[in-house]
Amino acid sequence: MGFLSGKKALVVGIASKLSIATGIANALHREGAEIGLTYQNEKLKKRVDSFGEQWNSAFSLPCDVSKDDEIETLFDEIAGIWDGIDIVIHSVGFAPAHELDGNYVDVTTREGFAIAHDVSSYSFVALAKGARPLMKERNGALLTLSYLGANRTLPNYNVMGLAKASLEANVRYMASALGPEGTRVNAVSAGPIRTLAASGIKSFRKMLSENEKQTPLRRNVTTEEVGNAAAFLCSDLASGITGEILYVDGGFNTTAMRSFEE
Ligand code: NAD
Ligand code: 0WE
């Protein structure tokens, strides 16, 4: 019996087999959780539906997290299918592409800033609001995905770094607000992984090979490894952990100087 058997898990953020959310759903399913999925738009519906079949998912429903009415409809529909929710995975991030290419001060705009923060940070508490009545008093867990760009600068990550800093503060405030009703809130800060979101980034391949050399484990992490950490954080094995940012990055964030002479 898996360590998540009997749990109902809503997974938001699947776009392809490479998505971090796909790695997480695989791990949750393997550990016995029942899965429910959402897709951002009609273009992604078929693909998400087919993943759903593979995990025997309870539903596959539309949800653009930048739209309050879609979030409201989503939880109304879930309330008709499940008697409650134990786990919510938020694996969503977006900034307009031109914000992620060039000098931060040159390329950052008021509109891009607002979109990045809305889709990448506000949407996490928006999902929590919707899920709250279904999650109360069940030892539930919310989990989001962050990146080291929240704490340190790197080329081109730009306004997404600010949005991830906001998201990590969001984790702590949500943990504080929902702890009294038994709901935990955490994040995994993952190392760079080639996904759809990353494929739009100039010289991402170079970043991955550089990262490999500088990381204590001398390799990049996988969506399976992120999935396993996410499954742990959302399980009763992590019942004492909330408001935490757990790094799944091969140790990269703990180093101060890149390896040399090898
Ligand atoms: P991905 O492209 O597979 O997933 C991003 C998801 O966000 C997609 O499923 C997309 O549909 C969804 N999305 C974007 N805007 C949305 C909206 N308005 N409404 C609903 N869904 C929306 O890429 P990924 O790398 O798996 O990204 C998942 C999360 O992991 C993001 O928060 C990302 O910032 C984070 N992350 C990624 C990496 C990496 O290197 N790939 C590293 C650390 C953290
Ligand atoms: O959070 C991310 C990806 C975020 C992302 C990616 C895109 C590409 C396509 C957000 N919005 C968009 N918008 C698009 O139009 N990561 C942690 C992966 C990532 O993205 C980077 C990175 C890393 C790592 C961008 C620049 C530099 C490094």
PDB file of N, CA, C and O and ligand atoms in Angstrom, residues 93-97 100 147 154-157 160 164 192 197 200-201 204 207, ligand 2:
ATOM      1  N   GLY A  93       3.459  28.584 -13.959  1.00  0.00           N
ATOM      2  CA  GLY A  93       4.246  29.816 -13.945  1.00  0.00           C
ATOM      3  C   GLY A  93       4.228  30.419 -15.328  1.00  0.00           C
ATOM      4  O   GLY A  93       4.280  29.688 -16.316  1.00  0.00           O
ATOM      5  N   PHE A  94       4.141  31.725 -15.391  1.00  0.00           N
ATOM      6  CA  PHE A  94       4.162  32.370 -16.710  1.00  0.00           C
ATOM      7  C   PHE A  94       4.524  33.848 -16.595  1.00  0.00           C
ATOM      8  O   PHE A  94       4.040  34.548 -15.717  1.00  0.00           O
ATOM      9  N   ALA A  95       5.391  34.287 -17.527  1.00  0.00           N
ATOM     10  CA  ALA A  95       5.621  35.711 -17.789  1.00  0.00           C
ATOM     11  C   ALA A  95       5.669  35.856 -19.307  1.00  0.00           C
ATOM     12  O   ALA A  95       6.087  34.919 -19.998  1.00  0.00           O
ATOM     13  N   PRO A  96       5.256  37.000 -19.854  1.00  0.00           N
ATOM     14  CA  PRO A  96       5.354  37.188 -21.303  1.00  0.00           C
ATOM     15  C   PRO A  96       6.807  36.991 -21.752  1.00  0.00           C
ATOM     16  O   PRO A  96       7.738  37.438 -21.074  1.00  0.00           O
ATOM     17  N   ALA A  97       6.999  36.325 -22.895  1.00  0.00           N
ATOM     18  CA  ALA A  97       8.334  35.905 -23.330  1.00  0.00           C
ATOM     19  C   ALA A  97       9.348  37.052 -23.376  1.00  0.00           C
ATOM     20  O   ALA A  97      10.512  36.873 -23.004  1.00  0.00           O
ATOM     21  N   LEU A 100      11.628  37.808 -20.464  1.00  0.00           N
ATOM     22  CA  LEU A 100      12.639  36.818 -20.062  1.00  0.00           C
ATOM     23  C   LEU A 100      13.821  36.810 -21.016  1.00  0.00           C
ATOM     24  O   LEU A 100      14.494  35.799 -21.181  1.00  0.00           O
ATOM     25  N   TYR A 147      11.732  28.340  -7.833  1.00  0.00           N
ATOM     26  CA  TYR A 147      13.062  28.240  -8.448  1.00  0.00           C
ATOM     27  C   TYR A 147      13.986  29.215  -7.726  1.00  0.00           C
ATOM     28  O   TYR A 147      13.557  30.272  -7.240  1.00  0.00           O
ATOM     29  N   LEU A 154      19.981  35.645 -11.897  1.00  0.00           N
ATOM     30  CA  LEU A 154      20.660  34.966 -13.008  1.00  0.00           C
ATOM     31  C   LEU A 154      20.173  35.638 -14.282  1.00  0.00           C
ATOM     32  O   LEU A 154      19.116  36.278 -14.267  1.00  0.00           O
ATOM     33  N   PRO A 155      20.923  35.509 -15.375  1.00  0.00           N
ATOM     34  CA  PRO A 155      20.521  36.205 -16.594  1.00  0.00           C
ATOM     35  C   PRO A 155      19.135  35.766 -17.067  1.00  0.00           C
ATOM     36  O   PRO A 155      18.817  34.576 -17.036  1.00  0.00           O
ATOM     37  N   ASN A 156      18.341  36.721 -17.471  1.00  0.00           N
ATOM     38  CA  ASN A 156      17.069  36.507 -18.177  1.00  0.00           C
ATOM     39  C   ASN A 156      15.883  36.019 -17.335  1.00  0.00           C
ATOM     40  O   ASN A 156      14.757  36.076 -17.800  1.00  0.00           O
ATOM     41  N   TYR A 157      16.111  35.513 -16.144  1.00  0.00           N
ATOM     42  CA  TYR A 157      14.955  35.043 -15.355  1.00  0.00           C
ATOM     43  C   TYR A 157      14.104  36.248 -14.926  1.00  0.00           C
ATOM     44  O   TYR A 157      12.886  36.165 -14.829  1.00  0.00           O
ATOM     45  N   MET A 160      10.370  36.915 -13.445  1.00  0.00           N
ATOM     46  CA  MET A 160       9.955  35.633 -12.853  1.00  0.00           C
ATOM     47  C   MET A 160      10.606  35.444 -11.481  1.00  0.00           C
ATOM     48  O   MET A 160      10.034  34.802 -10.603  1.00  0.00           O
ATOM     49  N   LYS A 164       8.583  34.543  -8.190  1.00  0.00           N
ATOM     50  CA  LYS A 164       8.872  33.382  -7.335  1.00  0.00           C
ATOM     51  C   LYS A 164       9.154  33.816  -5.895  1.00  0.00           C
ATOM     52  O   LYS A 164       8.802  33.087  -4.953  1.00  0.00           O
ATOM     53  N   PRO A 192      17.004  23.415 -12.663  1.00  0.00           N
ATOM     54  CA  PRO A 192      16.493  23.551 -14.033  1.00  0.00           C
ATOM     55  C   PRO A 192      16.243  22.202 -14.708  1.00  0.00           C
ATOM     56  O   PRO A 192      17.058  21.282 -14.593  1.00  0.00           O
ATOM     57  N   ALA A 197       7.998  24.986 -20.688  1.00  0.00           N
ATOM     58  CA  ALA A 197       8.264  26.345 -20.198  1.00  0.00           C
ATOM     59  C   ALA A 197       9.735  26.716 -20.408  1.00  0.00           C
ATOM     60  O   ALA A 197      10.063  27.872 -20.647  1.00  0.00           O
ATOM     61  N   GLY A 200      11.178  27.495 -24.348  1.00  0.00           N
ATOM     62  CA  GLY A 200      11.076  28.831 -24.926  1.00  0.00           C
ATOM     63  C   GLY A 200      12.254  29.741 -24.568  1.00  0.00           C
ATOM     64  O   GLY A 200      12.320  30.872 -25.040  1.00  0.00           O
ATOM     65  N   ILE A 201      13.175  29.248 -23.734  1.00  0.00           N
ATOM     66  CA  ILE A 201      14.233  30.104 -23.206  1.00  0.00           C
ATOM     67  C   ILE A 201      15.519  29.955 -24.018  1.00  0.00           C
ATOM     68  O   ILE A 201      16.034  28.852 -24.187  1.00  0.00           O
ATOM     69  N   PHE A 204      18.922  27.699 -23.021  1.00  0.00           N
ATOM     70  CA  PHE A 204      18.589  26.858 -21.865  1.00  0.00           C
ATOM     71  C   PHE A 204      19.487  25.612 -21.831  1.00  0.00           C
ATOM     72  O   PHE A 204      19.877  25.141 -20.760  1.00  0.00           O
ATOM     73  N   MET A 207      22.617  26.442 -20.195  1.00  0.00           N
ATOM     74  CA  MET A 207      22.379  26.559 -18.749  1.00  0.00           C
ATOM     75  C   MET A 207      22.383  25.189 -18.094  1.00  0.00           C
ATOM     76  O   MET A 207      22.955  25.006 -17.017  1.00  0.00           O
TER      77      MET A 207
HETATM   78  O1  0WE B   2      10.128  29.086 -13.941  1.00  0.00           O
HETATM   79  C1  0WE B   2      10.671  28.690 -14.948  1.00  0.00           C
HETATM   80  C2  0WE B   2      10.042  28.916 -16.308  1.00  0.00           C
HETATM   81  C3  0WE B   2       9.215  30.143 -16.296  1.00  0.00           C
HETATM   82  C4  0WE B   2       8.635  30.637 -17.580  1.00  0.00           C
HETATM   83  C5  0WE B   2       9.015  30.235 -18.848  1.00  0.00           C
HETATM   84  C6  0WE B   2       8.403  30.817 -19.973  1.00  0.00           C
HETATM   85  C7  0WE B   2       8.794  30.464 -21.374  1.00  0.00           C
HETATM   86  C8  0WE B   2       7.711  30.755 -22.379  1.00  0.00           C
HETATM   87  C9  0WE B   2       7.681  31.608 -17.452  1.00  0.00           C
HETATM   88  N1  0WE B   2       7.088  32.190 -18.523  1.00  0.00           N
HETATM   89  C10 0WE B   2       7.423  31.800 -19.758  1.00  0.00           C
HETATM   90  N2  0WE B   2       6.828  32.433 -20.804  1.00  0.00           N
HETATM   91  C11 0WE B   2       6.960  32.016 -22.077  1.00  0.00           C
HETATM   92  O2  0WE B   2       6.427  32.658 -23.006  1.00  0.00           O
HETATM   93  N3  0WE B   2      11.878  28.044 -14.834  1.00  0.00           N
HETATM   94  C12 0WE B   2      12.475  27.910 -13.527  1.00  0.00           C
HETATM   95  C13 0WE B   2      12.650  27.561 -15.994  1.00  0.00           C
HETATM   96  C14 0WE B   2      13.578  28.652 -16.390  1.00  0.00           C
HETATM   97  O3  0WE B   2      13.157  29.705 -17.140  1.00  0.00           O
HETATM   98  C15 0WE B   2      14.218  30.552 -17.296  1.00  0.00           C
HETATM   99  C16 0WE B   2      15.338  30.049 -16.632  1.00  0.00           C
HETATM  100  C17 0WE B   2      14.912  28.830 -16.033  1.00  0.00           C
HETATM  101  C18 0WE B   2      15.750  27.937 -15.185  1.00  0.00           C
HETATM  102  C19 0WE B   2      14.289  31.763 -17.965  1.00  0.00           C
HETATM  103  C20 0WE B   2      15.493  32.454 -17.990  1.00  0.00           C
HETATM  104  C21 0WE B   2      16.604  31.957 -17.343  1.00  0.00           C
HETATM  105  C22 0WE B   2      16.542  30.741 -16.653  1.00  0.00           C
END
